[in-house]
Amino acid sequence: KQEVTQIPAALSVPEGENLVLNCSFTDSAIYNLQWFRQDPGKGLTSLLLIQSSQREQTSGRLNASLDKSSGRSTLYIAASQPGDSATYLCAVSMNRDDKIIFGKGTRLHILP
Amino acid sequence: SQTIHQWPATLVQPVGSPLSLECTVEGTSNPNLYWYRQAAGRGLQLLFYSVGIGQISSEVPQNLSASRPQDRQFILSSKKLLLSDSGFYLCAWSRRDIQYFGAGTRLSVL
C-alpha cells in the first residue's frame, strides 16, 4: 500500500530565504507525482506535475525534483515571499487516470 | 476554459439529517471525477471516484454515497449524517494526469 509522507509538518522562515519541502513515498512504481498548494479554507491548486520518466519540473520560483528509485521528491522555493504562505501537498499516482494518494502536507509560514 | 463548481461553501446540519453536495464541471467532456474529505490531522482522503456516468468506485466504507447522473455532475449524499462526517469536502476532476479542485464545502454536523 502506497504511503506518502511529508516532513516537516510545519515550517516558518523569514522572507527572502530559499527553502526545501520534502516528500517521500513507499512504493517507487509511481506513474507521476504532483505538488499542490492549499490556502486556508480553500481548494487545491496544482503547482507542478512530474512524470515518472522526468527528474524535475520548474515554474517560476518553484522547482520540483523527483528521485523515483529512492522514493523522494523535493519542492524548492526560491526567494520566499509572504504570499507563499500556504499548505503544500505532495501526491502520487500509480496509474494513468487512477486515484492519487496525498501526503498530509507541510504548512508553510513566511515571516515578513 | 474549464471550471468546476461546488456548493454550498458552508453547511451546518444536525445529526441524522440527510446530505446532498453537488459538483459540476464546465468546459470539458467525460472527465474523471473525485470526492475527497479533508479532516483535521488526517490529510486528504479519497472517498469516491468516477470514470463515467453511473460508474462509481468507493474507496472506504462509510456513511456516504455518490452518484453521477450526468457526465459533468457528481453528487455526494448521505441519508443520515453522523458527527464523524464533519469535515472539508472537495470535488475534483482530472485531465492529462492533473487534478483540478473545487473550492470545497465545509460541513459541520452538530
JSON list of C-alpha atoms in Angstrom, two decimals:
[
{"chain": "A", "resi": 1, "resn": "LYS", "atom": "CA", "xyz": [0.00, 0.00, 0.00]},
{"chain": "A", "resi": 2, "resn": "GLN", "atom": "CA", "xyz": [1.42, 3.35, -1.09]},
{"chain": "A", "resi": 3, "resn": "GLU", "atom": "CA", "xyz": [2.06, 5.85, 1.68]},
{"chain": "A", "resi": 4, "resn": "VAL", "atom": "CA", "xyz": [3.16, 9.45, 1.19]},
{"chain": "A", "resi": 5, "resn": "THR", "atom": "CA", "xyz": [4.95, 11.31, 3.97]},
{"chain": "A", "resi": 6, "resn": "GLN", "atom": "CA", "xyz": [5.81, 14.99, 4.15]},
{"chain": "A", "resi": 7, "resn": "ILE", "atom": "CA", "xyz": [8.36, 16.45, 6.51]},
{"chain": "A", "resi": 8, "resn": "PRO", "atom": "CA", "xyz": [8.24, 18.84, 8.24]},
{"chain": "A", "resi": 9, "resn": "ALA", "atom": "CA", "xyz": [4.55, 19.20, 9.09]},
{"chain": "A", "resi": 10, "resn": "ALA", "atom": "CA", "xyz": [5.04, 22.93, 9.58]},
{"chain": "A", "resi": 11, "resn": "LEU", "atom": "CA", "xyz": [7.77, 25.40, 8.74]},
{"chain": "A", "resi": 12, "resn": "SER", "atom": "CA", "xyz": [8.34, 29.11, 9.43]},
{"chain": "A", "resi": 13, "resn": "VAL", "atom": "CA", "xyz": [11.09, 31.01, 7.63]},
{"chain": "A", "resi": 14, "resn": "PRO", "atom": "CA", "xyz": [11.95, 34.69, 7.13]},
{"chain": "A", "resi": 15, "resn": "GLU", "atom": "CA", "xyz": [11.04, 36.33, 3.87]},
{"chain": "A", "resi": 16, "resn": "GLY", "atom": "CA", "xyz": [13.66, 36.07, 1.14]},
{"chain": "A", "resi": 17, "resn": "GLU", "atom": "CA", "xyz": [15.08, 32.71, 2.15]},
{"chain": "A", "resi": 18, "resn": "ASN", "atom": "CA", "xyz": [15.27, 29.73, -0.15]},
{"chain": "A", "resi": 19, "resn": "LEU", "atom": "CA", "xyz": [13.61, 26.65, 1.26]},
{"chain": "A", "resi": 20, "resn": "VAL", "atom": "CA", "xyz": [13.03, 22.97, 0.55]},
{"chain": "A", "resi": 21, "resn": "LEU", "atom": "CA", "xyz": [9.96, 20.88, 1.30]},
{"chain": "A", "resi": 22, "resn": "ASN", "atom": "CA", "xyz": [10.33, 17.12, 1.39]},
{"chain": "A", "resi": 23, "resn": "CYS", "atom": "CA", "xyz": [8.09, 14.30, 0.26]},
{"chain": "A", "resi": 24, "resn": "SER", "atom": "CA", "xyz": [8.72, 10.55, 0.41]},
{"chain": "A", "resi": 25, "resn": "PHE", "atom": "CA", "xyz": [6.71, 7.61, -0.84]},
{"chain": "A", "resi": 26, "resn": "THR", "atom": "CA", "xyz": [6.98, 3.91, -0.04]},
{"chain": "A", "resi": 27, "resn": "ASP", "atom": "CA", "xyz": [6.27, 2.35, -3.45]},
{"chain": "A", "resi": 28, "resn": "SER", "atom": "CA", "xyz": [8.61, 3.66, -6.12]},
{"chain": "A", "resi": 29, "resn": "ALA", "atom": "CA", "xyz": [6.49, 2.34, -9.03]},
{"chain": "A", "resi": 30, "resn": "ILE", "atom": "CA", "xyz": [4.64, 5.61, -9.43]},
{"chain": "A", "resi": 31, "resn": "TYR", "atom": "CA", "xyz": [3.12, 6.99, -12.61]},
{"chain": "A", "resi": 32, "resn": "ASN", "atom": "CA", "xyz": [3.58, 10.64, -11.66]},
{"chain": "A", "resi": 33, "resn": "LEU", "atom": "CA", "xyz": [3.93, 13.00, -8.72]},
{"chain": "A", "resi": 34, "resn": "GLN", "atom": "CA", "xyz": [2.25, 16.34, -8.15]},
{"chain": "A", "resi": 35, "resn": "TRP", "atom": "CA", "xyz": [2.76, 19.24, -5.81]},
{"chain": "A", "resi": 36, "resn": "PHE", "atom": "CA", "xyz": [-0.30, 21.23, -4.77]},
{"chain": "A", "resi": 37, "resn": "ARG", "atom": "CA", "xyz": [-0.86, 24.42, -2.85]},
{"chain": "A", "resi": 38, "resn": "GLN", "atom": "CA", "xyz": [-3.81, 24.93, -0.50]},
{"chain": "A", "resi": 39, "resn": "ASP", "atom": "CA", "xyz": [-4.70, 28.25, 1.09]},
{"chain": "A", "resi": 40, "resn": "PRO", "atom": "CA", "xyz": [-6.70, 28.10, 4.36]},
{"chain": "A", "resi": 41, "resn": "GLY", "atom": "CA", "xyz": [-10.29, 27.04, 3.79]},
{"chain": "A", "resi": 42, "resn": "LYS", "atom": "CA", "xyz": [-9.77, 26.78, 0.03]},
{"chain": "A", "resi": 43, "resn": "GLY", "atom": "CA", "xyz": [-9.42, 24.10, -2.59]},
{"chain": "A", "resi": 44, "resn": "LEU", "atom": "CA", "xyz": [-6.13, 22.82, -4.00]},
{"chain": "A", "resi": 45, "resn": "THR", "atom": "CA", "xyz": [-4.16, 24.31, -6.86]},
{"chain": "A", "resi": 46, "resn": "SER", "atom": "CA", "xyz": [-1.79, 22.15, -8.86]},
{"chain": "A", "resi": 47, "resn": "LEU", "atom": "CA", "xyz": [1.71, 23.66, -8.93]},
{"chain": "A", "resi": 48, "resn": "LEU", "atom": "CA", "xyz": [3.90, 21.13, -10.68]},
{"chain": "A", "resi": 49, "resn": "LEU", "atom": "CA", "xyz": [3.45, 17.70, -12.21]},
{"chain": "A", "resi": 50, "resn": "ILE", "atom": "CA", "xyz": [6.43, 15.37, -12.69]},
{"chain": "A", "resi": 51, "resn": "GLN", "atom": "CA", "xyz": [6.02, 12.27, -14.81]},
{"chain": "A", "resi": 52, "resn": "SER", "atom": "CA", "xyz": [7.85, 9.14, -13.64]},
{"chain": "A", "resi": 53, "resn": "SER", "atom": "CA", "xyz": [10.35, 9.48, -16.50]},
{"chain": "A", "resi": 54, "resn": "GLN", "atom": "CA", "xyz": [11.26, 13.06, -15.52]},
{"chain": "A", "resi": 55, "resn": "ARG", "atom": "CA", "xyz": [13.76, 14.28, -12.95]},
{"chain": "A", "resi": 56, "resn": "GLU", "atom": "CA", "xyz": [12.43, 17.79, -12.34]},
{"chain": "A", "resi": 57, "resn": "GLN", "atom": "CA", "xyz": [9.98, 20.49, -13.31]},
{"chain": "A", "resi": 58, "resn": "THR", "atom": "CA", "xyz": [10.23, 24.24, -12.90]},
{"chain": "A", "resi": 59, "resn": "SER", "atom": "CA", "xyz": [7.65, 27.01, -12.74]},
{"chain": "A", "resi": 60, "resn": "GLY", "atom": "CA", "xyz": [8.84, 30.48, -11.82]},
{"chain": "A", "resi": 61, "resn": "ARG", "atom": "CA", "xyz": [10.43, 30.38, -8.37]},
{"chain": "A", "resi": 62, "resn": "LEU", "atom": "CA", "xyz": [9.37, 26.76, -7.85]},
{"chain": "A", "resi": 63, "resn": "ASN", "atom": "CA", "xyz": [11.41, 23.72, -8.74]},
{"chain": "A", "resi": 64, "resn": "ALA", "atom": "CA", "xyz": [10.31, 20.17, -8.02]},
{"chain": "A", "resi": 65, "resn": "SER", "atom": "CA", "xyz": [12.66, 17.22, -8.28]},
{"chain": "A", "resi": 66, "resn": "LEU", "atom": "CA", "xyz": [11.93, 13.52, -8.36]},
{"chain": "A", "resi": 67, "resn": "ASP", "atom": "CA", "xyz": [14.18, 10.64, -7.37]},
{"chain": "A", "resi": 68, "resn": "LYS", "atom": "CA", "xyz": [11.88, 7.75, -8.14]},
{"chain": "A", "resi": 69, "resn": "SER", "atom": "CA", "xyz": [14.25, 4.96, -7.14]},
{"chain": "A", "resi": 70, "resn": "SER", "atom": "CA", "xyz": [14.72, 6.34, -3.66]},
{"chain": "A", "resi": 71, "resn": "GLY", "atom": "CA", "xyz": [11.07, 7.35, -3.29]},
{"chain": "A", "resi": 72, "resn": "ARG", "atom": "CA", "xyz": [11.70, 11.05, -2.77]},
{"chain": "A", "resi": 73, "resn": "SER", "atom": "CA", "xyz": [10.67, 14.40, -4.14]},
{"chain": "A", "resi": 74, "resn": "THR", "atom": "CA", "xyz": [11.56, 17.92, -3.08]},
{"chain": "A", "resi": 75, "resn": "LEU", "atom": "CA", "xyz": [9.88, 21.24, -3.74]},
{"chain": "A", "resi": 76, "resn": "TYR", "atom": "CA", "xyz": [12.36, 24.11, -3.81]},
{"chain": "A", "resi": 77, "resn": "ILE", "atom": "CA", "xyz": [11.03, 27.64, -3.35]},
{"chain": "A", "resi": 78, "resn": "ALA", "atom": "CA", "xyz": [13.46, 30.42, -4.18]},
{"chain": "A", "resi": 79, "resn": "ALA", "atom": "CA", "xyz": [13.38, 33.88, -2.62]},
{"chain": "A", "resi": 80, "resn": "SER", "atom": "CA", "xyz": [10.32, 33.15, -0.48]},
{"chain": "A", "resi": 81, "resn": "GLN", "atom": "CA", "xyz": [7.60, 35.79, -0.13]},
{"chain": "A", "resi": 82, "resn": "PRO", "atom": "CA", "xyz": [4.76, 36.22, 2.41]},
{"chain": "A", "resi": 83, "resn": "GLY", "atom": "CA", "xyz": [2.33, 35.27, -0.36]},
{"chain": "A", "resi": 84, "resn": "ASP", "atom": "CA", "xyz": [3.92, 31.83, -0.46]},
{"chain": "A", "resi": 85, "resn": "SER", "atom": "CA", "xyz": [2.39, 31.08, 2.94]},
{"chain": "A", "resi": 86, "resn": "ALA", "atom": "CA", "xyz": [0.08, 28.10, 2.48]},
{"chain": "A", "resi": 87, "resn": "THR", "atom": "CA", "xyz": [-0.03, 24.35, 2.91]},
{"chain": "A", "resi": 88, "resn": "TYR", "atom": "CA", "xyz": [1.88, 22.40, 0.29]},
{"chain": "A", "resi": 89, "resn": "LEU", "atom": "CA", "xyz": [0.76, 18.88, -0.51]},
{"chain": "A", "resi": 90, "resn": "CYS", "atom": "CA", "xyz": [2.57, 16.14, -2.35]},
{"chain": "A", "resi": 91, "resn": "ALA", "atom": "CA", "xyz": [0.58, 13.45, -4.15]},
{"chain": "A", "resi": 92, "resn": "VAL", "atom": "CA", "xyz": [1.44, 10.40, -6.24]},
{"chain": "A", "resi": 93, "resn": "SER", "atom": "CA", "xyz": [-0.50, 8.45, -8.82]},
{"chain": "A", "resi": 94, "resn": "MET", "atom": "CA", "xyz": [0.20, 4.78, -9.53]},
{"chain": "A", "resi": 95, "resn": "ASN", "atom": "CA", "xyz": [-1.52, 4.59, -12.91]},
{"chain": "A", "resi": 96, "resn": "ARG", "atom": "CA", "xyz": [-2.89, 6.95, -15.53]},
{"chain": "A", "resi": 97, "resn": "ASP", "atom": "CA", "xyz": [-6.37, 8.23, -14.69]},
{"chain": "A", "resi": 98, "resn": "ASP", "atom": "CA", "xyz": [-6.11, 6.50, -11.34]},
{"chain": "A", "resi": 99, "resn": "LYS", "atom": "CA", "xyz": [-6.74, 7.91, -7.93]},
{"chain": "A", "resi": 100, "resn": "ILE", "atom": "CA", "xyz": [-3.91, 9.86, -6.37]},
{"chain": "A", "resi": 101, "resn": "ILE", "atom": "CA", "xyz": [-2.56, 9.47, -2.86]},
{"chain": "A", "resi": 102, "resn": "PHE", "atom": "CA", "xyz": [-1.82, 12.57, -0.84]},
{"chain": "A", "resi": 103, "resn": "GLY", "atom": "CA", "xyz": [0.60, 13.35, 1.93]},
{"chain": "A", "resi": 104, "resn": "LYS", "atom": "CA", "xyz": [-0.66, 15.33, 4.90]},
{"chain": "A", "resi": 105, "resn": "GLY", "atom": "CA", "xyz": [1.10, 18.46, 3.75]},
{"chain": "A", "resi": 106, "resn": "THR", "atom": "CA", "xyz": [3.62, 20.97, 5.04]},
{"chain": "A", "resi": 107, "resn": "ARG", "atom": "CA", "xyz": [2.15, 24.16, 6.47]},
{"chain": "A", "resi": 108, "resn": "LEU", "atom": "CA", "xyz": [4.50, 26.96, 5.40]},
{"chain": "A", "resi": 109, "resn": "HIS", "atom": "CA", "xyz": [4.58, 30.40, 7.02]},
{"chain": "A", "resi": 110, "resn": "ILE", "atom": "CA", "xyz": [6.81, 33.08, 5.52]},
{"chain": "A", "resi": 111, "resn": "LEU", "atom": "CA", "xyz": [7.60, 35.78, 8.05]},
{"chain": "A", "resi": 112, "resn": "PRO", "atom": "CA", "xyz": [7.60, 39.34, 6.67]},
{"chain": "B", "resi": 1, "resn": "SER", "atom": "CA", "xyz": [-11.70, 27.08, -20.33]},
{"chain": "B", "resi": 2, "resn": "GLN", "atom": "CA", "xyz": [-12.77, 24.54, -17.76]},
{"chain": "B", "resi": 3, "resn": "THR", "atom": "CA", "xyz": [-14.32, 25.41, -14.43]},
{"chain": "B", "resi": 4, "resn": "ILE", "atom": "CA", "xyz": [-15.54, 23.37, -11.50]},
{"chain": "B", "resi": 5, "resn": "HIS", "atom": "CA", "xyz": [-18.38, 24.49, -9.27]},
{"chain": "B", "resi": 6, "resn": "GLN", "atom": "CA", "xyz": [-19.04, 23.12, -5.84]},
{"chain": "B", "resi": 7, "resn": "TRP", "atom": "CA", "xyz": [-21.78, 24.19, -3.44]},
{"chain": "B", "resi": 8, "resn": "PRO", "atom": "CA", "xyz": [-22.64, 25.11, -0.84]},
{"chain": "B", "resi": 9, "resn": "ALA", "atom": "CA", "xyz": [-19.46, 26.62, 0.56]},
{"chain": "B", "resi": 10, "resn": "THR", "atom": "CA", "xyz": [-20.55, 26.06, 4.15]},
{"chain": "B", "resi": 11, "resn": "LEU", "atom": "CA", "xyz": [-23.15, 23.77, 5.65]},
{"chain": "B", "resi": 12, "resn": "VAL", "atom": "CA", "xyz": [-24.29, 23.12, 9.22]},
{"chain": "B", "resi": 13, "resn": "GLN", "atom": "CA", "xyz": [-26.50, 20.08, 9.66]},
{"chain": "B", "resi": 14, "resn": "PRO", "atom": "CA", "xyz": [-27.91, 18.21, 12.68]},
{"chain": "B", "resi": 15, "resn": "VAL", "atom": "CA", "xyz": [-27.01, 14.59, 13.31]},
{"chain": "B", "resi": 16, "resn": "GLY", "atom": "CA", "xyz": [-29.38, 12.27, 11.48]},
{"chain": "B", "resi": 17, "resn": "SER", "atom": "CA", "xyz": [-30.30, 14.72, 8.76]},
{"chain": "B", "resi": 18, "resn": "PRO", "atom": "CA", "xyz": [-29.72, 13.99, 5.04]},
{"chain": "B", "resi": 19, "resn": "LEU", "atom": "CA", "xyz": [-26.94, 15.48, 2.94]},
{"chain": "B", "resi": 20, "resn": "SER", "atom": "CA", "xyz": [-26.55, 16.40, -0.69]},
{"chain": "B", "resi": 21, "resn": "LEU", "atom": "CA", "xyz": [-23.45, 18.15, -2.03]},
{"chain": "B", "resi": 22, "resn": "GLU", "atom": "CA", "xyz": [-23.25, 18.92, -5.70]},
{"chain": "B", "resi": 23, "resn": "CYS", "atom": "CA", "xyz": [-20.32, 19.38, -8.03]},
{"chain": "B", "resi": 24, "resn": "THR", "atom": "CA", "xyz": [-20.44, 20.32, -11.70]},
{"chain": "B", "resi": 25, "resn": "VAL", "atom": "CA", "xyz": [-17.71, 20.76, -14.28]},
{"chain": "B", "resi": 26, "resn": "GLU", "atom": "CA", "xyz": [-17.93, 23.01, -17.32]},
{"chain": "B", "resi": 27, "resn": "GLY", "atom": "CA", "xyz": [-15.87, 23.15, -20.46]},
{"chain": "B", "resi": 28, "resn": "THR", "atom": "CA", "xyz": [-14.85, 19.51, -20.76]},
{"chain": "B", "resi": 29, "resn": "SER", "atom": "CA", "xyz": [-16.48, 16.19, -21.51]},
{"chain": "B", "resi": 30, "resn": "ASN", "atom": "CA", "xyz": [-16.18, 12.76, -19.89]},
{"chain": "B", "resi": 31, "resn": "PRO", "atom": "CA", "xyz": [-13.93, 13.90, -17.06]},
{"chain": "B", "resi": 32, "resn": "ASN", "atom": "CA", "xyz": [-12.83, 11.65, -14.23]},
{"chain": "B", "resi": 33, "resn": "LEU", "atom": "CA", "xyz": [-14.49, 12.99, -11.08]},
{"chain": "B", "resi": 34, "resn": "TYR", "atom": "CA", "xyz": [-13.47, 12.67, -7.45]},
{"chain": "B", "resi": 35, "resn": "TRP", "atom": "CA", "xyz": [-14.81, 13.37, -3.96]},
{"chain": "B", "resi": 36, "resn": "TYR", "atom": "CA", "xyz": [-12.30, 13.90, -1.15]},
{"chain": "B", "resi": 37, "resn": "ARG", "atom": "CA", "xyz": [-12.67, 14.64, 2.53]},
{"chain": "B", "resi": 38, "resn": "GLN", "atom": "CA", "xyz": [-10.10, 16.58, 4.49]},
{"chain": "B", "resi": 39, "resn": "ALA", "atom": "CA", "xyz": [-10.29, 16.22, 8.25]},
{"chain": "B", "resi": 40, "resn": "ALA", "atom": "CA", "xyz": [-8.01, 17.95, 10.72]},
{"chain": "B", "resi": 41, "resn": "GLY", "atom": "CA", "xyz": [-4.81, 15.99, 11.24]},
{"chain": "B", "resi": 42, "resn": "ARG", "atom": "CA", "xyz": [-5.81, 13.26, 8.78]},
{"chain": "B", "resi": 43, "resn": "GLY", "atom": "CA", "xyz": [-4.90, 14.69, 5.40]},
{"chain": "B", "resi": 44, "resn": "LEU", "atom": "CA", "xyz": [-6.88, 14.37, 2.22]},
{"chain": "B", "resi": 45, "resn": "GLN", "atom": "CA", "xyz": [-8.83, 11.12, 1.89]},
{"chain": "B", "resi": 46, "resn": "LEU", "atom": "CA", "xyz": [-10.33, 9.92, -1.38]},
{"chain": "B", "resi": 47, "resn": "LEU", "atom": "CA", "xyz": [-13.97, 8.92, -0.88]},
{"chain": "B", "resi": 48, "resn": "PHE", "atom": "CA", "xyz": [-15.28, 8.19, -4.39]},
{"chain": "B", "resi": 49, "resn": "TYR", "atom": "CA", "xyz": [-14.16, 8.46, -7.96]},
{"chain": "B", "resi": 50, "resn": "SER", "atom": "CA", "xyz": [-16.00, 8.08, -11.23]},
{"chain": "B", "resi": 51, "resn": "VAL", "atom": "CA", "xyz": [-14.77, 7.45, -14.78]},
{"chain": "B", "resi": 52, "resn": "GLY", "atom": "CA", "xyz": [-18.20, 7.81, -16.39]},
{"chain": "B", "resi": 53, "resn": "ILE", "atom": "CA", "xyz": [-21.96, 8.22, -15.93]},
{"chain": "B", "resi": 54, "resn": "GLY", "atom": "CA", "xyz": [-23.26, 5.77, -13.36]},
{"chain": "B", "resi": 55, "resn": "GLN", "atom": "CA", "xyz": [-19.77, 4.41, -12.66]},
{"chain": "B", "resi": 56, "resn": "ILE", "atom": "CA", "xyz": [-18.79, 4.96, -9.05]},
{"chain": "B", "resi": 57, "resn": "SER", "atom": "CA", "xyz": [-15.88, 3.45, -7.13]},
{"chain": "B", "resi": 58, "resn": "SER", "atom": "CA", "xyz": [-15.87, 3.69, -3.36]},
{"chain": "B", "resi": 59, "resn": "GLU", "atom": "CA", "xyz": [-12.55, 3.84, -1.58]},
{"chain": "B", "resi": 60, "resn": "VAL", "atom": "CA", "xyz": [-13.61, 3.50, 2.03]},
{"chain": "B", "resi": 61, "resn": "PRO", "atom": "CA", "xyz": [-16.66, 2.01, 3.73]},
{"chain": "B", "resi": 62, "resn": "GLN", "atom": "CA", "xyz": [-18.66, 4.83, 5.21]},
{"chain": "B", "resi": 63, "resn": "ASN", "atom": "CA", "xyz": [-21.93, 6.57, 5.74]},
{"chain": "B", "resi": 64, "resn": "LEU", "atom": "CA", "xyz": [-21.79, 8.36, 2.40]},
{"chain": "B", "resi": 65, "resn": "SER", "atom": "CA", "xyz": [-22.70, 7.56, -1.18]},
{"chain": "B", "resi": 66, "resn": "ALA", "atom": "CA", "xyz": [-22.04, 9.19, -4.53]},
{"chain": "B", "resi": 67, "resn": "SER", "atom": "CA", "xyz": [-23.88, 9.38, -7.82]},
{"chain": "B", "resi": 68, "resn": "ARG", "atom": "CA", "xyz": [-23.11, 10.66, -11.30]},
{"chain": "B", "resi": 69, "resn": "PRO", "atom": "CA", "xyz": [-26.44, 11.26, -13.05]},
{"chain": "B", "resi": 70, "resn": "GLN", "atom": "CA", "xyz": [-24.88, 13.33, -15.84]},
{"chain": "B", "resi": 71, "resn": "ASP", "atom": "CA", "xyz": [-21.46, 13.44, -17.48]},
{"chain": "B", "resi": 72, "resn": "ARG", "atom": "CA", "xyz": [-20.32, 16.54, -15.64]},
{"chain": "B", "resi": 73, "resn": "GLN", "atom": "CA", "xyz": [-22.30, 16.25, -12.42]},
{"chain": "B", "resi": 74, "resn": "PHE", "atom": "CA", "xyz": [-21.14, 14.45, -9.29]},
{"chain": "B", "resi": 75, "resn": "ILE", "atom": "CA", "xyz": [-23.25, 14.29, -6.14]},
{"chain": "B", "resi": 76, "resn": "LEU", "atom": "CA", "xyz": [-22.24, 13.28, -2.62]},
{"chain": "B", "resi": 77, "resn": "SER", "atom": "CA", "xyz": [-25.09, 12.13, -0.37]},
{"chain": "B", "resi": 78, "resn": "SER", "atom": "CA", "xyz": [-25.99, 10.71, 2.98]},
{"chain": "B", "resi": 79, "resn": "LYS", "atom": "CA", "xyz": [-29.32, 9.53, 4.35]},
{"chain": "B", "resi": 80, "resn": "LYS", "atom": "CA", "xyz": [-28.38, 10.19, 7.97]},
{"chain": "B", "resi": 81, "resn": "LEU", "atom": "CA", "xyz": [-25.37, 12.27, 8.93]},
{"chain": "B", "resi": 82, "resn": "LEU", "atom": "CA", "xyz": [-23.06, 11.29, 11.78]},
{"chain": "B", "resi": 83, "resn": "LEU", "atom": "CA", "xyz": [-20.87, 13.57, 13.87]},
{"chain": "B", "resi": 84, "resn": "SER", "atom": "CA", "xyz": [-17.85, 11.95, 12.26]},
{"chain": "B", "resi": 85, "resn": "ASP", "atom": "CA", "xyz": [-18.99, 13.16, 8.83]},
{"chain": "B", "resi": 86, "resn": "SER", "atom": "CA", "xyz": [-17.86, 16.68, 9.70]},
{"chain": "B", "resi": 87, "resn": "GLY", "atom": "CA", "xyz": [-15.01, 17.92, 7.55]},
{"chain": "B", "resi": 88, "resn": "PHE", "atom": "CA", "xyz": [-13.97, 19.78, 4.42]},
{"chain": "B", "resi": 89, "resn": "TYR", "atom": "CA", "xyz": [-15.26, 18.10, 1.26]},
{"chain": "B", "resi": 90, "resn": "LEU", "atom": "CA", "xyz": [-13.53, 18.68, -2.04]},
{"chain": "B", "resi": 91, "resn": "CYS", "atom": "CA", "xyz": [-14.61, 17.75, -5.54]},
{"chain": "B", "resi": 92, "resn": "ALA", "atom": "CA", "xyz": [-12.06, 17.40, -8.32]},
{"chain": "B", "resi": 93, "resn": "TRP", "atom": "CA", "xyz": [-11.81, 16.47, -11.99]},
{"chain": "B", "resi": 94, "resn": "SER", "atom": "CA", "xyz": [-8.80, 15.33, -13.94]},
{"chain": "B", "resi": 95, "resn": "ARG", "atom": "CA", "xyz": [-7.38, 15.64, -17.41]},
{"chain": "B", "resi": 96, "resn": "ARG", "atom": "CA", "xyz": [-3.95, 14.71, -18.66]},
{"chain": "B", "resi": 97, "resn": "ASP", "atom": "CA", "xyz": [-2.93, 13.49, -15.23]},
{"chain": "B", "resi": 98, "resn": "ILE", "atom": "CA", "xyz": [-3.60, 16.80, -13.49]},
{"chain": "B", "resi": 99, "resn": "GLN", "atom": "CA", "xyz": [-6.39, 17.12, -10.94]},
{"chain": "B", "resi": 100, "resn": "TYR", "atom": "CA", "xyz": [-8.33, 20.37, -10.64]},
{"chain": "B", "resi": 101, "resn": "PHE", "atom": "CA", "xyz": [-10.16, 21.08, -7.42]},
{"chain": "B", "resi": 102, "resn": "GLY", "atom": "CA", "xyz": [-13.30, 22.94, -6.46]},
{"chain": "B", "resi": 103, "resn": "ALA", "atom": "CA", "xyz": [-13.38, 25.48, -3.65]},
{"chain": "B", "resi": 104, "resn": "GLY", "atom": "CA", "xyz": [-14.70, 22.95, -1.14]},
{"chain": "B", "resi": 105, "resn": "THR", "atom": "CA", "xyz": [-17.63, 22.63, 1.26]},
{"chain": "B", "resi": 106, "resn": "ARG", "atom": "CA", "xyz": [-17.13, 22.98, 5.00]},
{"chain": "B", "resi": 107, "resn": "LEU", "atom": "CA", "xyz": [-19.61, 20.60, 6.65]},
{"chain": "B", "resi": 108, "resn": "SER", "atom": "CA", "xyz": [-20.29, 20.80, 10.37]},
{"chain": "B", "resi": 109, "resn": "VAL", "atom": "CA", "xyz": [-22.52, 18.12, 11.85]},
{"chain": "B", "resi": 110, "resn": "LEU", "atom": "CA", "xyz": [-23.91, 19.12, 15.25]}
]
